[in-house]
């Protein structure tokens, strides 16, 4: 990576102030460089309303009076000879009111471990990447037609050492990456890793957007982690938080004594629910900061995509506001027009540089066109989380058998709008925390057998449902308690046979999903899906067909959400011929009852469920089976 600090040219500053400087981290922040034959560190910070800014740090006893910076075009700069990597520093901001306080560098590449708050001079050059093959192969422009199976991880609680300490990026590069690879996931999604002072925020309240958190090691340790993922064929997605930032004094809030990164109007500038501040999306320098940051993770750390947090709160001026506090835009609506423009610009810039990036909106709104191209008026993401699917299916699965009667539309409503957006079906961290119970804990059932069976049929239904997939850590082996970000997952559960069998089921299901093109090739094309009997409410069945792109591969998916098995159930099929069971969540090796279809099923010319042909099939209790159509030879 080149540094442009000594070349903080008028052009670079012009673009910064225009909102089109997308590599502002090249010249803002601290950079080790040579000036006139002397090594040292150049510091540069945008603080246009400060009366004076000094560099204060470990090298001057945290007294910046002898290291005053110079102001030009809103940016303060100072080259200090003989400083090098590892130097702790902050900016000493003197406001127009002659107040003085210390601020961390918004562009710092590394920061102290909490409770420390200093920035650390760090070079990001010199790491020798070994992921050339991944980068060379990751050029398909058909990514929507590829399998996408994401394992969402919070690094601080996936697994902890016996003394409660964190595993490092380097240690996780072995344990976690191998674990994910063996279980067939295509991507890891990392919950926020930008530096944040409070563990309990899970990383969603950031102070240093360009610092990978020091909880787990250095920036180059994190490069090693990503590199190792890529060498194993696993993509890396980062949870990214451009919707708000925390109010900690050393962070971005009132950075130069005035609202700089946040809206000056507190009605727009504060999130009442989260107690945080909203970025000012109208300010060009803030756009340069945020878009540079998004690209930074891709440029420097080879990150493959971003899950953009809390998009709804960016789209509206009145997110979680009381009625009497509501505000409107210049057109009289409550859309945040500047926030919408920011998201469109973000996606346009990212895809102009990384056409195969994964840009995912975590969005609970009904805003149309989230995954539509910007040129067509959309927001320009290529994926959106389908939280309606998540909430509706879990609501259904919590119900006991009596309550489920005729409620199968809660499972299938998502099939009515499955092609409105490019959806990801997420069973993510928010569903298993704050006394929400784990996914296993949400399942109804008279006993553990039924609860595990319910979760197996739900997961298989998700695998068959159009859309890409995401599962939060721990739900692959049947975590019992809520997720606790301050402790390890309940790995001891794997001592018990039912959890071993469930983990074995998920592993097999994942690999089955990857192997079957019909499950992912046409996720976003209606021709990839055909209903058979989307809701057989009397029997609690949901059945449908998935097709591959060439039409040669067809899977029939039958999900039974009731504890009664069905022997000799007549099921309509579109094609005459033979059908072979290729997956069954009720196998005994998965902990099921062992009701299977071992023989090849041959269709009859017997109209059923609006299909011209039909087969008779054994459907196990609280289970899903997948039948594969076998084309006739010749």
XYZ file of C-alpha atoms in Angstrom:
634
model
C 0.000 0.000 0.000
C 1.373 3.367 -0.882
C 1.192 6.306 1.458
C 0.305 9.681 0.099
C 0.884 11.688 3.227
C 3.721 13.684 1.752
C 1.576 14.127 -1.308
C -1.583 15.349 0.421
C -2.039 17.307 -2.699
C -4.619 19.982 -3.377
C -6.325 17.478 -5.639
C -6.563 14.897 -2.859
C -7.981 17.468 -0.487
C -10.373 18.735 -3.142
C -11.786 15.232 -3.541
C -12.016 14.846 0.241
C -14.133 17.976 0.463
C -16.149 16.947 -2.562
C -17.079 13.605 -0.987
C -15.331 11.590 -3.693
C -12.022 10.833 -1.989
C -12.331 7.069 -1.577
C -8.826 6.382 -0.323
C -8.574 9.107 2.259
C -6.809 6.668 4.579
C -3.799 7.023 2.288
C -3.026 10.517 3.564
C -5.133 11.029 6.706
C -4.063 9.347 9.935
C -0.480 8.496 10.812
C 2.005 7.167 8.268
C 5.616 6.126 8.697
C 7.578 7.699 5.878
C 10.740 9.396 4.830
C 11.027 13.143 4.489
C 14.236 14.734 3.221
C 16.188 11.604 4.013
C 14.810 11.259 7.516
C 12.350 8.644 8.716
C 9.492 9.730 10.888
C 5.714 9.838 11.090
C 3.358 12.181 9.278
C 0.137 12.961 11.078
C -2.914 14.394 9.322
C -6.404 14.950 10.685
C -9.516 16.670 9.410
C -10.716 19.100 12.087
C -11.718 22.316 10.319
C -13.353 23.991 13.313
C -10.571 23.469 15.828
C -8.612 26.477 17.046
C -5.448 24.394 17.310
C -4.496 20.726 17.056
C -1.332 19.185 18.502
C 0.051 15.679 18.489
C 0.310 14.281 21.975
C 1.725 10.900 22.813
C 4.089 8.612 24.612
C 7.045 10.371 22.983
C 6.326 13.803 24.517
C 4.846 12.864 27.879
C 1.340 13.408 26.469
C 2.014 17.124 26.216
C 1.546 18.304 22.664
C 2.588 21.910 23.188
C 5.831 21.321 21.288
C 4.137 19.448 18.454
C 1.666 21.886 17.009
C 0.102 20.925 13.703
C -0.449 23.266 10.766
C -3.821 23.870 9.169
C -4.461 23.880 5.445
C -7.829 23.443 3.839
C -9.415 21.987 6.964
C -6.676 19.379 7.524
C -4.042 19.658 10.242
C -0.656 18.075 9.508
C 2.705 17.583 11.182
C 5.729 15.463 10.348
C 7.669 14.355 13.442
C 11.115 12.917 12.723
C 12.472 9.801 14.439
C 9.104 8.447 15.446
C 8.184 4.980 14.265
C 5.790 2.107 14.579
C 4.375 1.431 18.014
C 4.188 5.084 19.020
C 1.095 5.815 21.095
C -0.611 9.093 20.267
C -3.762 11.178 20.260
C -4.755 14.520 18.877
C -4.896 17.347 21.354
C -7.839 19.399 20.154
C -8.195 23.031 21.256
C -11.688 24.232 20.471
C -12.844 27.711 19.597
C -14.041 27.941 23.207
C -10.501 27.173 24.350
C -11.475 23.818 25.702
C -8.831 21.150 25.242
C -9.282 17.414 25.038
C -7.653 14.321 23.580
C -9.093 12.433 20.649
C -8.135 9.120 19.097
C -7.220 9.285 15.432
C -10.312 8.558 13.265
C -7.977 6.999 10.677
C -5.698 5.062 13.047
C -4.729 1.640 11.727
C -4.322 0.213 15.222
C -5.581 1.166 18.654
C -4.882 0.258 22.248
C -6.749 -2.603 23.863
C -9.559 -1.307 26.030
C -9.600 0.369 28.514
C -6.718 2.100 26.716
C -7.879 4.544 24.053
C -4.694 5.742 22.362
C -4.009 5.252 18.689
C -0.883 3.362 17.662
C 1.360 4.253 14.727
C 1.268 1.145 12.539
C 2.354 0.296 9.030
C 0.121 -2.067 7.099
C 2.782 -2.801 4.523
C 4.920 -5.905 4.352
C 2.453 -8.760 4.805
C 3.009 -11.412 2.149
C -0.372 -12.687 1.050
C -0.766 -16.269 -0.092
C -4.327 -16.044 -1.422
C -3.563 -15.394 -5.081
C -5.552 -18.452 -6.152
C -8.634 -17.274 -4.252
C -8.457 -13.797 -5.726
C -7.891 -15.169 -9.223
C -10.830 -17.559 -8.976
C -13.163 -15.132 -7.272
C -13.977 -13.328 -10.474
C -17.240 -14.964 -11.462
C -19.923 -12.488 -12.352
C -22.490 -15.203 -11.733
C -22.295 -14.988 -7.960
C -26.066 -15.006 -7.560
C -26.043 -18.435 -9.191
C -23.468 -19.806 -6.729
C -24.055 -21.480 -3.357
C -23.770 -19.111 -0.414
C -23.794 -20.671 3.045
C -22.625 -18.304 5.749
C -21.427 -19.074 9.276
C -21.899 -15.961 11.427
C -19.294 -15.638 14.158
C -18.561 -13.464 17.156
C -14.853 -14.051 17.641
C -14.934 -13.207 21.338
C -17.322 -15.989 22.227
C -17.008 -18.701 19.598
C -14.528 -20.404 21.850
C -12.512 -19.179 24.802
C -9.445 -20.467 26.584
C -9.738 -22.220 29.930
C -8.795 -19.004 31.733
C -11.551 -17.134 29.861
C -9.127 -15.349 27.571
C -9.645 -14.755 23.873
C -8.107 -16.836 21.137
C -5.977 -14.728 18.809
C -6.567 -14.157 15.116
C -3.623 -16.496 14.469
C -5.036 -19.235 16.711
C -8.498 -18.837 15.198
C -6.954 -19.088 11.747
C -6.405 -22.748 12.527
C -9.242 -23.786 14.830
C -12.127 -21.761 13.454
C -11.207 -21.847 9.782
C -10.723 -25.615 9.751
C -14.013 -26.041 11.626
C -15.918 -23.957 9.102
C -14.255 -25.626 6.151
C -15.053 -29.132 7.365
C -18.706 -28.221 7.788
C -19.125 -27.005 4.271
C -19.735 -23.300 4.805
C -18.727 -21.058 1.923
C -18.245 -17.875 3.959
C -17.578 -16.627 7.464
C -19.379 -13.482 8.540
C -17.503 -11.737 11.325
C -19.466 -9.575 13.717
C -17.946 -6.058 13.883
C -14.196 -5.943 14.350
C -13.602 -2.200 14.151
C -12.146 -0.999 17.439
C -14.780 -0.461 20.098
C -14.472 0.287 23.796
C -17.291 -1.862 25.143
C -17.308 -5.647 24.789
C -21.030 -5.734 25.521
C -21.758 -3.713 22.380
C -20.596 -6.760 20.355
C -18.649 -4.270 18.240
C -21.638 -2.221 17.096
C -20.509 0.950 18.899
C -17.313 1.894 17.152
C -14.666 4.488 17.959
C -11.947 3.659 15.395
C -13.254 2.568 12.019
C -9.847 1.847 10.469
C -8.479 -0.163 13.428
C -9.141 -3.869 13.545
C -9.793 -4.571 17.197
C -6.693 -5.353 19.222
C -8.615 -7.859 21.361
C -7.375 -10.677 19.160
C -4.020 -9.420 17.895
C -2.403 -7.061 15.439
C -3.523 -5.931 11.963
C -1.114 -8.370 10.351
C -2.482 -11.174 12.538
C -5.901 -10.393 11.087
C -4.448 -10.413 7.575
C -3.160 -13.902 8.365
C -6.671 -14.947 9.459
C -8.273 -13.716 6.231
C -5.431 -15.178 4.188
C -5.951 -18.554 5.836
C -9.703 -18.410 5.100
C -9.021 -17.762 1.451
C -6.475 -20.534 1.213
C -9.171 -22.870 2.521
C -11.663 -21.597 -0.040
C -13.726 -19.602 2.453
C -14.835 -16.045 1.810
C -14.867 -13.428 4.570
C -17.704 -10.980 5.174
C -17.444 -8.208 7.752
C -20.280 -6.726 9.695
C -19.959 -2.986 9.038
C -21.618 -0.200 11.026
C -22.152 3.054 9.083
C -25.493 3.823 10.723
C -24.205 5.255 13.974
C -21.233 5.642 16.303
C -20.841 5.775 20.052
C -20.480 8.890 22.173
C -17.294 7.950 24.011
C -15.277 11.121 24.534
C -12.168 9.916 22.723
C -14.134 8.936 19.604
C -15.789 10.813 16.766
C -18.380 12.711 18.759
C -17.935 16.506 18.513
C -14.504 15.762 17.163
C -13.232 19.322 16.755
C -15.495 20.862 19.348
C -18.428 20.952 16.957
C -20.700 18.283 15.477
C -18.353 17.137 12.712
C -19.113 13.534 11.863
C -22.668 13.697 13.237
C -25.652 15.852 12.275
C -25.696 19.154 14.128
C -29.467 18.875 14.530
C -29.799 16.503 17.465
C -33.155 15.311 16.149
C -31.282 13.859 13.178
C -27.988 13.269 14.916
C -28.996 10.951 17.742
C -30.425 7.471 17.881
C -32.799 7.601 20.856
C -32.896 3.840 21.338
C -29.227 3.070 21.042
C -27.902 6.227 22.696
C -25.543 6.757 19.773
C -24.995 9.362 17.099
C -25.940 9.342 13.446
C -23.429 10.128 10.727
C -24.095 13.317 8.775
C -24.620 11.825 5.328
C -24.920 15.285 3.807
C -21.329 16.186 4.637
C -18.875 15.360 1.827
C -15.966 14.623 4.151
C -18.134 12.108 6.062
C -18.976 10.372 2.789
C -15.266 10.235 1.961
C -14.617 8.778 5.422
C -17.302 6.083 5.241
C -16.764 4.985 1.658
C -12.991 4.997 2.143
C -13.551 2.800 5.169
C -15.678 0.298 3.261
C -13.021 0.062 0.556
C -10.214 -0.024 3.137
C -11.298 -3.452 4.409
C -11.316 -4.770 0.866
C -8.138 -3.022 -0.302
C -6.003 -3.795 2.720
C -7.499 -6.934 4.292
C -8.936 -8.629 1.177
C -12.398 -8.738 2.741
C -14.911 -10.183 0.282
C -17.999 -8.302 1.356
C -19.829 -6.249 3.942
C -22.998 -6.900 5.870
C -24.245 -3.339 6.314
C -25.870 -3.032 9.705
C -29.155 -1.295 10.493
C -29.941 -0.062 6.990
C -33.482 0.864 7.976
C -32.132 3.431 10.425
C -30.201 5.048 7.552
C -33.232 5.146 5.268
C -35.539 7.001 7.622
C -35.384 10.153 9.716
C -37.643 8.689 12.360
C -36.182 5.368 13.304
C -37.554 4.491 16.751
C -38.669 8.062 17.388
C -41.752 9.022 19.333
C -44.567 10.545 17.322
C -44.045 14.002 18.803
C -40.359 13.878 17.819
C -40.929 12.980 14.197
C -39.337 15.147 11.528
C -39.800 15.331 7.768
C -37.550 15.934 4.799
C -37.866 18.801 2.359
C -40.445 16.812 0.416
C -42.588 16.211 3.471
C -41.708 12.539 3.857
C -39.715 10.826 6.553
C -37.099 9.278 4.269
C -33.560 10.331 4.984
C -32.780 11.382 1.435
C -29.127 11.934 2.297
C -28.887 8.465 3.834
C -30.453 6.923 0.731
C -28.029 8.796 -1.509
C -25.131 7.627 0.661
C -26.112 3.964 0.331
C -26.498 4.299 -3.420
C -23.133 5.975 -3.703
C -21.500 3.407 -1.431
C -22.679 0.485 -3.516
C -21.916 2.174 -6.821
C -18.337 2.890 -5.754
C -17.744 -0.536 -4.202
C -18.990 -2.389 -7.266
C -17.037 -0.122 -9.609
C -13.891 -1.376 -7.906
C -14.948 -4.811 -6.714
C -17.613 -6.111 -9.108
C -17.849 -9.401 -7.220
C -18.125 -7.944 -3.739
C -20.926 -9.117 -1.479
C -22.899 -6.116 -0.239
C -25.632 -7.224 2.124
C -28.305 -5.041 3.649
C -29.490 -5.897 7.140
C -32.746 -4.114 6.567
C -36.059 -4.497 8.347
C -37.886 -1.945 6.234
C -40.203 -2.479 3.288
C -38.194 -0.027 1.202
C -38.465 -1.218 -2.398
C -35.502 -2.044 -4.583
C -32.874 -2.655 -1.917
C -31.130 -5.072 -4.289
C -32.083 -3.259 -7.469
C -29.278 -1.503 -9.373
C -28.652 2.127 -8.524
C -29.163 3.105 -12.162
C -32.684 1.715 -11.860
C -33.402 3.688 -8.724
C -32.502 0.928 -6.275
C -30.095 1.024 -3.357
C -27.639 -1.162 -5.240
C -26.978 -3.944 -2.706
C -26.733 -7.421 -4.143
C -28.301 -9.135 -1.122
C -30.845 -8.321 1.549
C -31.530 -10.209 4.758
C -35.055 -11.616 4.780
C -35.943 -11.067 8.406
C -39.621 -11.630 7.669
C -38.736 -15.229 6.823
C -36.769 -15.516 10.054
C -39.420 -14.108 12.341
C -42.381 -15.863 10.751
C -40.813 -19.302 10.625
C -39.617 -19.056 14.221
C -43.036 -17.856 15.364
C -44.556 -20.941 13.774
C -41.964 -23.305 15.207
C -42.606 -22.042 18.744
C -46.225 -23.110 18.537
C -47.360 -26.444 19.868
C -49.210 -28.790 17.567
C -52.639 -27.433 18.427
C -51.536 -23.845 17.870
C -49.959 -24.759 14.528
C -53.262 -25.914 13.101
C -53.865 -24.074 9.821
C -50.979 -21.694 10.495
C -48.669 -23.056 7.798
C -48.929 -19.779 5.894
C -46.448 -18.401 8.429
C -43.976 -20.782 6.864
C -44.913 -20.146 3.272
C -45.737 -16.429 3.065
C -42.090 -15.817 2.257
C -42.543 -17.877 -0.903
C -44.984 -15.285 -2.232
C -42.329 -12.560 -2.387
C -39.198 -14.692 -2.618
C -38.133 -12.915 -5.802
C -38.835 -9.328 -4.786
C -35.232 -8.995 -3.614
C -32.100 -11.144 -3.614
C -32.727 -12.542 -0.178
C -30.522 -14.200 2.384
C -32.372 -16.323 4.933
C -30.693 -15.547 8.248
C -30.921 -17.307 11.564
C -28.583 -14.753 13.082
C -27.338 -13.580 16.472
C -30.288 -11.306 17.266
C -32.599 -14.311 17.385
C -30.708 -16.099 20.151
C -29.870 -13.408 22.680
C -31.539 -11.305 25.398
C -33.654 -14.209 26.671
C -34.901 -14.950 23.171
C -33.690 -18.537 23.666
C -31.465 -20.497 21.336
C -32.985 -21.883 18.165
C -33.262 -25.274 19.826
C -34.840 -23.618 22.847
C -37.495 -22.022 20.653
C -38.647 -25.324 19.213
C -41.891 -26.697 20.570
C -42.138 -30.345 21.484
C -43.097 -32.765 24.190
C -39.507 -33.850 24.671
C -35.977 -33.318 23.411
C -36.527 -35.707 20.542
C -39.321 -33.550 19.151
C -37.375 -30.332 19.683
C -34.368 -31.650 17.758
C -36.678 -33.064 15.080
C -38.404 -29.691 14.740
C -35.077 -27.951 14.269
C -33.969 -30.504 11.683
C -37.117 -30.009 9.608
C -36.815 -26.221 9.913
C -33.208 -26.226 8.715
C -34.040 -28.514 5.796
C -36.952 -26.268 4.864
C -34.573 -23.295 4.879
C -32.126 -25.187 2.657
C -34.894 -25.865 0.169
C -36.393 -22.375 0.287
C -35.159 -19.956 -2.417
C -32.470 -17.621 -1.087
C -28.972 -17.887 0.310
C -28.416 -19.135 3.883
C -26.898 -17.890 7.126
C -26.606 -19.614 10.495
C -25.239 -18.122 13.692
C -22.549 -20.077 15.527
C -23.687 -22.679 18.040
C -26.899 -23.444 16.238
C -25.096 -26.132 14.281
C -24.842 -28.369 17.345
C -27.935 -27.388 19.276
C -26.773 -24.753 21.722
C -29.277 -24.759 24.577
C -28.786 -21.434 26.349
C -29.039 -17.948 24.868
C -25.889 -16.680 23.228
C -23.626 -15.068 25.825
C -21.042 -12.761 24.260
C -18.909 -12.986 27.396
C -18.448 -16.740 27.394
C -17.634 -19.580 25.079
C -20.304 -21.538 23.231
C -21.536 -24.649 25.038
C -19.053 -27.008 23.421
C -19.458 -29.507 26.284
C -22.862 -30.375 24.833
C -21.048 -32.365 22.187
C -20.394 -35.007 24.861
C -24.027 -35.999 24.472
C -25.223 -38.223 21.657
C -28.219 -36.117 20.625
C -26.024 -33.060 20.080
C -23.411 -35.142 18.252
C -26.132 -36.490 15.979
C -27.525 -33.017 15.379
C -24.105 -31.623 14.547
C -23.641 -34.576 12.183
C -26.993 -33.723 10.571
C -26.068 -30.072 9.985
C -22.699 -31.012 8.531
C -24.349 -33.460 6.119
C -27.072 -30.993 5.242
C -24.516 -28.290 4.439
C -22.532 -30.521 2.123
C -25.751 -31.746 0.516
C -26.745 -28.132 -0.178
C -23.405 -27.371 -1.807
C -23.570 -30.489 -3.969
C -27.074 -29.919 -5.358
C -27.211 -27.153 -7.965
C -30.989 -27.103 -7.900
C -30.837 -25.703 -4.361
C -28.991 -22.529 -5.313
C -28.562 -22.001 -9.033
C -31.918 -20.294 -9.575
C -32.504 -18.789 -6.147
C -33.558 -15.510 -7.680
C -35.477 -16.787 -10.679
C -39.109 -17.929 -10.313
C -38.435 -20.799 -12.750
C -36.225 -22.367 -10.083
C -39.233 -23.071 -7.886
C -42.535 -24.912 -8.381
C -45.098 -25.403 -5.637
C -46.686 -28.819 -5.303
C -48.834 -28.360 -2.297
C -47.384 -25.389 -0.532
C -49.662 -25.918 2.426
C -51.373 -29.217 3.126
C -52.807 -27.809 6.323
C -54.647 -30.917 7.362
C -51.446 -32.938 7.315
C -49.004 -30.146 8.213
C -47.049 -30.644 5.007
C -45.224 -28.180 2.782
C -43.922 -29.542 -0.520
C -42.293 -27.933 -3.522
C -39.816 -28.460 -6.342
C -36.448 -26.824 -7.006
C -34.943 -26.832 -10.482
C -31.427 -26.340 -11.777
C -30.691 -23.878 -14.543
C -30.430 -26.418 -17.326
C -33.577 -28.165 -16.163
C -31.846 -31.521 -15.896
C -31.747 -31.549 -12.114
C -34.928 -31.413 -10.110
C -35.468 -31.927 -6.396
C -38.763 -32.546 -4.647
C -38.780 -31.274 -1.059
C -41.416 -32.452 1.418
C -41.498 -31.037 4.938
C -43.714 -32.507 7.652
C -44.278 -30.148 10.572
C -46.440 -32.591 12.518
C -45.383 -35.570 14.651
C -47.473 -38.027 12.653
C -45.783 -40.026 9.908
C -47.521 -40.624 6.586
C -47.161 -44.026 4.965
C -48.161 -44.283 1.320
C -48.772 -40.538 0.974
C -49.665 -39.686 -2.597
C -47.689 -36.721 -3.813
C -48.096 -34.979 -7.142
C -45.023 -34.608 -9.380
C -44.639 -32.804 -12.670
C -42.431 -35.277 -14.492
C -43.054 -38.946 -15.116
C -40.271 -41.285 -14.133
C -38.229 -42.335 -11.137
C -37.454 -40.487 -7.928
C -34.699 -41.320 -5.445
C -34.534 -40.138 -1.854
C -31.245 -38.225 -1.507
C -31.699 -36.548 1.877
C -33.790 -37.351 4.934
C -33.623 -35.434 8.204
C -35.211 -38.405 9.988
C -32.288 -40.771 9.508
C -31.317 -42.571 12.688
C -27.732 -41.349 12.347
C -29.156 -37.812 12.723
C -31.211 -38.811 15.773
C -34.393 -39.434 13.809
C -36.864 -42.299 13.859
C -35.539 -43.879 10.681
C -38.551 -43.635 8.369
C -36.918 -43.606 4.948
C -37.661 -44.356 1.301
C -34.976 -46.842 0.402
C -36.512 -47.985 -2.852
C -36.709 -45.929 -6.019
C -40.133 -44.326 -6.354
C -41.792 -44.685 -9.767
C -44.452 -42.213 -10.819
C -47.920 -43.169 -12.001
C -50.249 -41.403 -14.400
C -52.457 -40.358 -11.540
C -53.300 -36.697 -11.292
C -52.742 -35.343 -7.834
C -52.420 -31.863 -6.339
C -52.708 -30.284 -9.801
C -49.760 -32.346 -11.033
C -50.176 -34.769 -13.966
C -48.299 -37.582 -12.222
C -47.838 -38.792 -8.671
C -45.789 -41.065 -6.465
C -46.477 -42.687 -3.133
C -43.960 -41.831 -0.486
C -43.273 -42.461 3.199
C -43.061 -39.178 5.071
C -41.418 -39.335 8.494
C -42.682 -37.391 11.534
C -41.357 -33.867 12.100
C -38.937 -34.308 9.260
C -38.090 -33.349 5.711
C -37.129 -35.536 2.805
C -35.631 -34.600 -0.536
C -36.285 -36.694 -3.638
C -34.216 -36.356 -6.777
C -35.721 -36.873 -10.196
C -33.804 -39.469 -12.207
C -34.047 -38.763 -15.938
C -34.656 -41.743 -18.172
C -31.546 -43.033 -19.881
C -31.344 -42.149 -23.553
